[in-house]
mmCIF file of N, CA, C and O in Angstrom:
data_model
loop_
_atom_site.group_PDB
_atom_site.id
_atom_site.type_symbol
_atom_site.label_atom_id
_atom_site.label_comp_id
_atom_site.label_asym_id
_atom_site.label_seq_id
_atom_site.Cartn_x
_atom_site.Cartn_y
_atom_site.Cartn_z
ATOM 1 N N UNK A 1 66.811 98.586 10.011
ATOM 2 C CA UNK A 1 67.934 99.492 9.948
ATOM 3 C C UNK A 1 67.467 100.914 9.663
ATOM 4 O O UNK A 1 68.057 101.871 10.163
ATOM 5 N N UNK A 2 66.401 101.063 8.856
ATOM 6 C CA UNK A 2 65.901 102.350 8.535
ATOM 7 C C UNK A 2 65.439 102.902 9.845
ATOM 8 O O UNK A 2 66.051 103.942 10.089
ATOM 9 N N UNK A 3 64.633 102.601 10.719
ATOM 10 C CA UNK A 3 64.097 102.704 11.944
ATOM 11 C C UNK A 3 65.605 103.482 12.531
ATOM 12 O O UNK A 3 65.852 104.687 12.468
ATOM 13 N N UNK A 4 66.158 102.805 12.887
ATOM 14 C CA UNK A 4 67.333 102.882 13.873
ATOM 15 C C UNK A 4 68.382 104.104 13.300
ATOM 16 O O UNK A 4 69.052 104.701 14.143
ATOM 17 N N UNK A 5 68.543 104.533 11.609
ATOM 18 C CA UNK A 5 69.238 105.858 11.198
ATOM 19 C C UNK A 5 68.208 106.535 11.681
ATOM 20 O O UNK A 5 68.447 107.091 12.753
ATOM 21 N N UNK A 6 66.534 106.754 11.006
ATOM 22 C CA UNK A 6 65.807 107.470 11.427
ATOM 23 C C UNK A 6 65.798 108.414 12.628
ATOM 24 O O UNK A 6 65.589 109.613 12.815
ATOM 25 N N UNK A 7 66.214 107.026 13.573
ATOM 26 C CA UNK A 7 65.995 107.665 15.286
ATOM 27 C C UNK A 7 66.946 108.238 15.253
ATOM 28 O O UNK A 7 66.592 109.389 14.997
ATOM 29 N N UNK A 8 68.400 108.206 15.381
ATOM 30 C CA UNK A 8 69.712 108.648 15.497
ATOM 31 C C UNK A 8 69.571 109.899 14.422
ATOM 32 O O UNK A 8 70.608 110.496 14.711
ATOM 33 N N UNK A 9 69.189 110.392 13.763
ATOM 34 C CA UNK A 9 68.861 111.281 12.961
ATOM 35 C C UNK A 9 68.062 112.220 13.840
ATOM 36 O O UNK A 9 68.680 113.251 14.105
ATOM 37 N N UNK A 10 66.686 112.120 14.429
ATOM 38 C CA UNK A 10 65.862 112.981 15.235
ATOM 39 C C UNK A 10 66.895 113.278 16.382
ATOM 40 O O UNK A 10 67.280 114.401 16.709
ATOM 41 N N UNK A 11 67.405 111.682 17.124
ATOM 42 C CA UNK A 11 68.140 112.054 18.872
ATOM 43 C C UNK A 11 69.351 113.487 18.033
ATOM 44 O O UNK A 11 69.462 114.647 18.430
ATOM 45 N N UNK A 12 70.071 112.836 16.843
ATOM 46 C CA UNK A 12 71.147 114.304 17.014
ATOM 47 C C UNK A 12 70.431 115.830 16.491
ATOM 48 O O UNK A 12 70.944 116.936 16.661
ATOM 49 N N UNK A 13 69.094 115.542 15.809
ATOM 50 C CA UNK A 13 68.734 116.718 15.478
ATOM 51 C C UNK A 13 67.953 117.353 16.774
ATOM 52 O O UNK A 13 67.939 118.572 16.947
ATOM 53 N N UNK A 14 67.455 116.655 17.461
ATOM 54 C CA UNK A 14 66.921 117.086 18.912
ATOM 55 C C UNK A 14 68.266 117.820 20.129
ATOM 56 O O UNK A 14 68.129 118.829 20.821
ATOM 57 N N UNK A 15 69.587 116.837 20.042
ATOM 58 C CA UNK A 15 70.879 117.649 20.655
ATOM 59 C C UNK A 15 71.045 119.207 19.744
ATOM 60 O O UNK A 15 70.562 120.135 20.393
ATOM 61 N N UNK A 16 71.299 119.392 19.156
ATOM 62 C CA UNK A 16 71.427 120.884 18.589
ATOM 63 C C UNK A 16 70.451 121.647 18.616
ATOM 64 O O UNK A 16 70.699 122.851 18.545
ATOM 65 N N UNK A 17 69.078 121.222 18.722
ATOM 66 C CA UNK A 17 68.358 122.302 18.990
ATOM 67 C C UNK A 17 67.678 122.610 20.195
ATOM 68 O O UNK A 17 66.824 123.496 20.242
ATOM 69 N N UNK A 18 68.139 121.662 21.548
ATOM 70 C CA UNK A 18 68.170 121.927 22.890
ATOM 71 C C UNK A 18 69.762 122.480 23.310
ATOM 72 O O UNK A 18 70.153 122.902 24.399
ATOM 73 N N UNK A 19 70.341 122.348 22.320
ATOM 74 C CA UNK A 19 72.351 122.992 22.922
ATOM 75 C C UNK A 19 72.594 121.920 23.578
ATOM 76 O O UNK A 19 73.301 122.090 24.571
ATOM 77 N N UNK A 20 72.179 120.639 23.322
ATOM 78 C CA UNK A 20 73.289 119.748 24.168
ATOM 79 C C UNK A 20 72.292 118.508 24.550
ATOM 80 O O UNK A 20 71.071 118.665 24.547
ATOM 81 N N UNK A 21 72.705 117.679 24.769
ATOM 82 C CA UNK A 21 72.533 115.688 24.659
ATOM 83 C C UNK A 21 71.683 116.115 26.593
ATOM 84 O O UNK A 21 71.886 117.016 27.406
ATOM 85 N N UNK A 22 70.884 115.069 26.571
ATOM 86 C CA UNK A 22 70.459 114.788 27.832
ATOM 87 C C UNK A 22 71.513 114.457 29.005
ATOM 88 O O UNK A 22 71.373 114.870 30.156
ATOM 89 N N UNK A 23 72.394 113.803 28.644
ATOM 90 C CA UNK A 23 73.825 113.725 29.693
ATOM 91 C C UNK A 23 74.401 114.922 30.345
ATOM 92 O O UNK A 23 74.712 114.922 31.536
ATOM 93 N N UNK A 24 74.574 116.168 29.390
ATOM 94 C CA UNK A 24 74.816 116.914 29.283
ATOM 95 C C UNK A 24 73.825 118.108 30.127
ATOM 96 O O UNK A 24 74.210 118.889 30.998
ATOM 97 N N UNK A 25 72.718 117.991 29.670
ATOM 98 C CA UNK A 25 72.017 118.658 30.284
ATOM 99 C C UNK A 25 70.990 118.276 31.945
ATOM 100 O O UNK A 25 70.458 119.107 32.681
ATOM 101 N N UNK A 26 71.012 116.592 32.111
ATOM 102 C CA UNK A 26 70.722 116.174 33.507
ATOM 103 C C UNK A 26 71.838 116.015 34.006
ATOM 104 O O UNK A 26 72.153 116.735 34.954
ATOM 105 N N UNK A 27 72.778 114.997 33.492
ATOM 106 C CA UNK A 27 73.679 114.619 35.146
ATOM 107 C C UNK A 27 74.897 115.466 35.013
ATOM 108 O O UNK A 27 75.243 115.808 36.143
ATOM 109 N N UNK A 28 75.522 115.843 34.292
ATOM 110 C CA UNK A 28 76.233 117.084 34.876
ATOM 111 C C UNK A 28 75.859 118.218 34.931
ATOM 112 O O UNK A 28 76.735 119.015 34.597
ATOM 113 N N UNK A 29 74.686 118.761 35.282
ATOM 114 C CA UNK A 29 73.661 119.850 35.513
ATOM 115 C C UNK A 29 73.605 119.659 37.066
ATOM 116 O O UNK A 29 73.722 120.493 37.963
ATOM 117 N N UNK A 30 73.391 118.300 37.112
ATOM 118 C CA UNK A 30 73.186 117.699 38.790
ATOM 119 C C UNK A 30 74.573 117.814 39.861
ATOM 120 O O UNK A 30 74.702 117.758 41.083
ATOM 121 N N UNK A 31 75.328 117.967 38.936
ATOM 122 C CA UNK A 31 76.762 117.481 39.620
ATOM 123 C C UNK A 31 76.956 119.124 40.032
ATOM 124 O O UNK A 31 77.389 119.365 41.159
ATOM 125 N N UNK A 32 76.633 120.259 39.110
ATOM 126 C CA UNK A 32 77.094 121.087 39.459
ATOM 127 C C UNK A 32 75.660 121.905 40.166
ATOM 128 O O UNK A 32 75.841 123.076 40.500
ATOM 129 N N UNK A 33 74.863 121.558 40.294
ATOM 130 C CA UNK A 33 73.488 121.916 41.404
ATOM 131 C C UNK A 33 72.726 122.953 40.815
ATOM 132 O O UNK A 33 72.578 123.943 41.531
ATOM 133 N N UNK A 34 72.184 122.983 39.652
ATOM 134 C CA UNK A 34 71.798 123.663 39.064
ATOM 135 C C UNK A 34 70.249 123.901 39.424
ATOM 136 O O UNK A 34 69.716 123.281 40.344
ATOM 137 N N UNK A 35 69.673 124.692 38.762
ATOM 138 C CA UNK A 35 68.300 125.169 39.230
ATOM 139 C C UNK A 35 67.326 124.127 38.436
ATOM 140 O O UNK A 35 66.313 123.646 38.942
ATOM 141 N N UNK A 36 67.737 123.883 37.257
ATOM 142 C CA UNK A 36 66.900 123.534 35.959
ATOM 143 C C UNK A 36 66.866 122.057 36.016
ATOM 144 O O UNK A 36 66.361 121.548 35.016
ATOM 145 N N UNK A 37 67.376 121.029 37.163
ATOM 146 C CA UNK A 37 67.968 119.512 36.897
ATOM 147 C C UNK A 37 66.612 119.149 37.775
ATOM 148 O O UNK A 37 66.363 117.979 37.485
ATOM 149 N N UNK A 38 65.708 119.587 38.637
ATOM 150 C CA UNK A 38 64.633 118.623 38.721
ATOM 151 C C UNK A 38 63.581 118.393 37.032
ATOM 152 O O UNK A 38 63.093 117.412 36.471
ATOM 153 N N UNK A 39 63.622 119.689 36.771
ATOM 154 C CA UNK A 39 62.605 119.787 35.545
ATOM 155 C C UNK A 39 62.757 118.653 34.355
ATOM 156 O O UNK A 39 61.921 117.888 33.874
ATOM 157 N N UNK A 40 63.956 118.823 34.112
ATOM 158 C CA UNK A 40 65.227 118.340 33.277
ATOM 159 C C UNK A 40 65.360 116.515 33.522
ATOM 160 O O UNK A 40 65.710 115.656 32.713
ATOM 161 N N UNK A 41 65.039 116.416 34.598
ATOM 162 C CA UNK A 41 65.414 114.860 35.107
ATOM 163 C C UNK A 41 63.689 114.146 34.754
ATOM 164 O O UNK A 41 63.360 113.195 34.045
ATOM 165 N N UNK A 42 62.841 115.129 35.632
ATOM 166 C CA UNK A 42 61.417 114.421 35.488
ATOM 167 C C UNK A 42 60.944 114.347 34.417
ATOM 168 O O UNK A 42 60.023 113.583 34.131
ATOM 169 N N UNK A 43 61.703 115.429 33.345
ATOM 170 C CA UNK A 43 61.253 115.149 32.030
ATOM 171 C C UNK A 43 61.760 113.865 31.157
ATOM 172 O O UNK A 43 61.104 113.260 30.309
ATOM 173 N N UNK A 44 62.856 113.653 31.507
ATOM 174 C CA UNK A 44 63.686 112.328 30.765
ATOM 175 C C UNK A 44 63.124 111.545 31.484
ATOM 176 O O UNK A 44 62.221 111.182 30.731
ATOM 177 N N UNK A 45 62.951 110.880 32.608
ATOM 178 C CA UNK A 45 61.790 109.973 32.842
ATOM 179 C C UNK A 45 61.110 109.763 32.789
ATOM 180 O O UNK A 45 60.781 108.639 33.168
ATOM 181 N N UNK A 46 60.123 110.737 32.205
ATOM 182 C CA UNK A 46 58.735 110.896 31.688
ATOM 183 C C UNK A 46 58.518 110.414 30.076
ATOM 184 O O UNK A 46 57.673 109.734 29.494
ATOM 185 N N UNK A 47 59.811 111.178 29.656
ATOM 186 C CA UNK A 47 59.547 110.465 27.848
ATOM 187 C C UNK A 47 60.475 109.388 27.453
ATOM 188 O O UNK A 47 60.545 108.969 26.298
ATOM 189 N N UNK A 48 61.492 108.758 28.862
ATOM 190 C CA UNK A 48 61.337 107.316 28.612
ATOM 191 C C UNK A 48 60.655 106.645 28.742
ATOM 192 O O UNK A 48 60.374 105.754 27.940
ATOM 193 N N UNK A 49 60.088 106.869 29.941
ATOM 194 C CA UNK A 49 58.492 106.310 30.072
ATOM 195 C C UNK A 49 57.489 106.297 29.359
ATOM 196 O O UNK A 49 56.806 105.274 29.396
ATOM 197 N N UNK A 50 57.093 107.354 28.529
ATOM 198 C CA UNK A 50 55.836 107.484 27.226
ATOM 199 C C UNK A 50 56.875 106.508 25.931
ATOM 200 O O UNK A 50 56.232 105.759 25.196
ATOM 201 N N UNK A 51 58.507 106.585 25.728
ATOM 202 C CA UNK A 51 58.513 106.009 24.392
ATOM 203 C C UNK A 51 59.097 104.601 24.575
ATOM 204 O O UNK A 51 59.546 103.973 23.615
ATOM 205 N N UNK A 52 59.075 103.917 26.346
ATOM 206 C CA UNK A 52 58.675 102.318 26.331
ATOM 207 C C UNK A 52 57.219 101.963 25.755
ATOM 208 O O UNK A 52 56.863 101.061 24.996
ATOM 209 N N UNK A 53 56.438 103.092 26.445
ATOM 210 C CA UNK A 53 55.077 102.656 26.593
ATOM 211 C C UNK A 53 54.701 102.562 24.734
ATOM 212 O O UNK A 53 54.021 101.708 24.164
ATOM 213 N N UNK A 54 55.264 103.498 24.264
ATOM 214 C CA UNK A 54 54.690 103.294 22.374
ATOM 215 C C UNK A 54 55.620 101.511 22.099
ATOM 216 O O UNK A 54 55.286 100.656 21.279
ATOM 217 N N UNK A 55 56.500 101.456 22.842
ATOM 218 C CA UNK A 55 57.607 100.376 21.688
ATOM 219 C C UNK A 55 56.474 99.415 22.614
ATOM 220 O O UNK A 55 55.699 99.115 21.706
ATOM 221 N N UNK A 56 55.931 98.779 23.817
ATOM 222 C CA UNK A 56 55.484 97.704 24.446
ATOM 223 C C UNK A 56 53.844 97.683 24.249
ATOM 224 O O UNK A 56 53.011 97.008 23.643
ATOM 225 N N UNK A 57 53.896 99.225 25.431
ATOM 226 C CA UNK A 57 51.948 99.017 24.672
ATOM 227 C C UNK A 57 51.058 99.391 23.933
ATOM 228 O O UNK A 57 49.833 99.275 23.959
ATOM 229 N N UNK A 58 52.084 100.066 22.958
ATOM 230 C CA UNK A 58 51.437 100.746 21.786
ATOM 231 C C UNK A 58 50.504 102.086 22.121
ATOM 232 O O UNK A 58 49.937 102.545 21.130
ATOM 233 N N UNK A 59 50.319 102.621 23.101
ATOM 234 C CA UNK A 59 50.194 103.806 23.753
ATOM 235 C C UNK A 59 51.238 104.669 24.725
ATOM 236 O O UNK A 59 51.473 104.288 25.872
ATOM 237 N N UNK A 60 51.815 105.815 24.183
ATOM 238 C CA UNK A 60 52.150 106.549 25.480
ATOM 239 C C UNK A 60 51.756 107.051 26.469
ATOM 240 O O UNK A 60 52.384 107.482 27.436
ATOM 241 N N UNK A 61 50.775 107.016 26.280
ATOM 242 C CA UNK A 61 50.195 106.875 28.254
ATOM 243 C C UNK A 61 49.364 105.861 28.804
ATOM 244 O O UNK A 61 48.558 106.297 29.625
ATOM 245 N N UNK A 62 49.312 104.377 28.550
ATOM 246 C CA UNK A 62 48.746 103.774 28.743
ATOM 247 C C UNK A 62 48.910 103.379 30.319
ATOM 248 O O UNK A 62 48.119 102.625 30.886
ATOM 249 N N UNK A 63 49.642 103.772 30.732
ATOM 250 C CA UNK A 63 49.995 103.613 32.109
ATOM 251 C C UNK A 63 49.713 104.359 33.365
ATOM 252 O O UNK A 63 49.989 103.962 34.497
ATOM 253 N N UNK A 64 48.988 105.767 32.969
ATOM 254 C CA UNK A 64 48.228 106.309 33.214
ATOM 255 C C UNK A 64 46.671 106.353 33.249
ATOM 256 O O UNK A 64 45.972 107.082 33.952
ATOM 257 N N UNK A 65 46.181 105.190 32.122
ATOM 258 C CA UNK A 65 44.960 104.722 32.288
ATOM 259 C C UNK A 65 44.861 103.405 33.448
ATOM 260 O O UNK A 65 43.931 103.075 34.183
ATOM 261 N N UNK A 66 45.972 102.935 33.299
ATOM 262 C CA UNK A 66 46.390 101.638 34.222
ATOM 263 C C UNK A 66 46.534 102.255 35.675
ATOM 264 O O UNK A 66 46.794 101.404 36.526
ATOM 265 N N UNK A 67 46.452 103.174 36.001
ATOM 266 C CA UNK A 67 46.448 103.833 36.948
ATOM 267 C C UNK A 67 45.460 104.315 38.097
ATOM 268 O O UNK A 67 45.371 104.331 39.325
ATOM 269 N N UNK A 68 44.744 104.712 36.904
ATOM 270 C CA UNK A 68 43.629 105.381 37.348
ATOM 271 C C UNK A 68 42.593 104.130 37.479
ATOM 272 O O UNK A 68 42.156 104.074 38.629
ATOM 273 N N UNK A 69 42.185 103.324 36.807
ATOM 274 C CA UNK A 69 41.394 102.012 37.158
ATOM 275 C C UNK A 69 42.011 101.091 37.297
ATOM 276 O O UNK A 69 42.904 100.527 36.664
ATOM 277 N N UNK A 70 41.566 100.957 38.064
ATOM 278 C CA UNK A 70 42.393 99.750 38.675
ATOM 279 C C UNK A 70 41.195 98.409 38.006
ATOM 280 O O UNK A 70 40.032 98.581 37.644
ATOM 281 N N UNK A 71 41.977 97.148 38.026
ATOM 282 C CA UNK A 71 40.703 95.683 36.978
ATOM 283 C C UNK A 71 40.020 95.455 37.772
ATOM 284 O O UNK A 71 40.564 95.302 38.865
ATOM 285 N N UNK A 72 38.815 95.330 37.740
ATOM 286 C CA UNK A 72 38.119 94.329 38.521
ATOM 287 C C UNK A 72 38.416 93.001 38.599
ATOM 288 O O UNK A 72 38.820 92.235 37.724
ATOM 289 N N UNK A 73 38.097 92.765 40.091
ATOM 290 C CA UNK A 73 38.771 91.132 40.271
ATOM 291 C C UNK A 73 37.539 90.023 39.989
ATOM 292 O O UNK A 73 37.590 88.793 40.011
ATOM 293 N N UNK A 74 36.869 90.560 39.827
ATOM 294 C CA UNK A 74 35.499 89.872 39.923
ATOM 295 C C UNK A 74 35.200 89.964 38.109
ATOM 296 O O UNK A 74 35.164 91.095 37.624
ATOM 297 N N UNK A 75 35.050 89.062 37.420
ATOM 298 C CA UNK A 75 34.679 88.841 36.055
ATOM 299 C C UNK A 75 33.222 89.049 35.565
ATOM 300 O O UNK A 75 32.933 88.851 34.385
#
């Protein structure tokens, strides 16, 4: 439970000091065709992507090392 005020504590202290919630600032940014909604979008996919990667593989960019080498199939 501490975890979970914690977060909700940073997500609303992070809305006030960007002026506004990610909803707010990607998809109705998008709706009205704004300049700033590619930046804005690739970024929220990017740090959902880095803060699966901390909750699953315990690295945020581990998927980027997974990337770049590929396993050998051969043992």
């Amino acid at each position: 439970m501490l975890h979970h005020s914690g977060g909700a504590f940073l997500m609303g202290t992070g809305g006030v000091f960007a002026l506004g919630c990610t909803i707010g600032q990607g998809v109705s940014a998008f709706s009205l065709m704004a300049i700033s909604v590619p930046l804005v979008m690739i970024s929220i996919a990017l740090g959902a992507r880095m803060g699966l990667g901390m909750l699953v593989e315990g690295t945020p960019f581990g998927f980027i090392a997974d990337w770049r080498a590929p396993k050998s199939e051969n043992p």
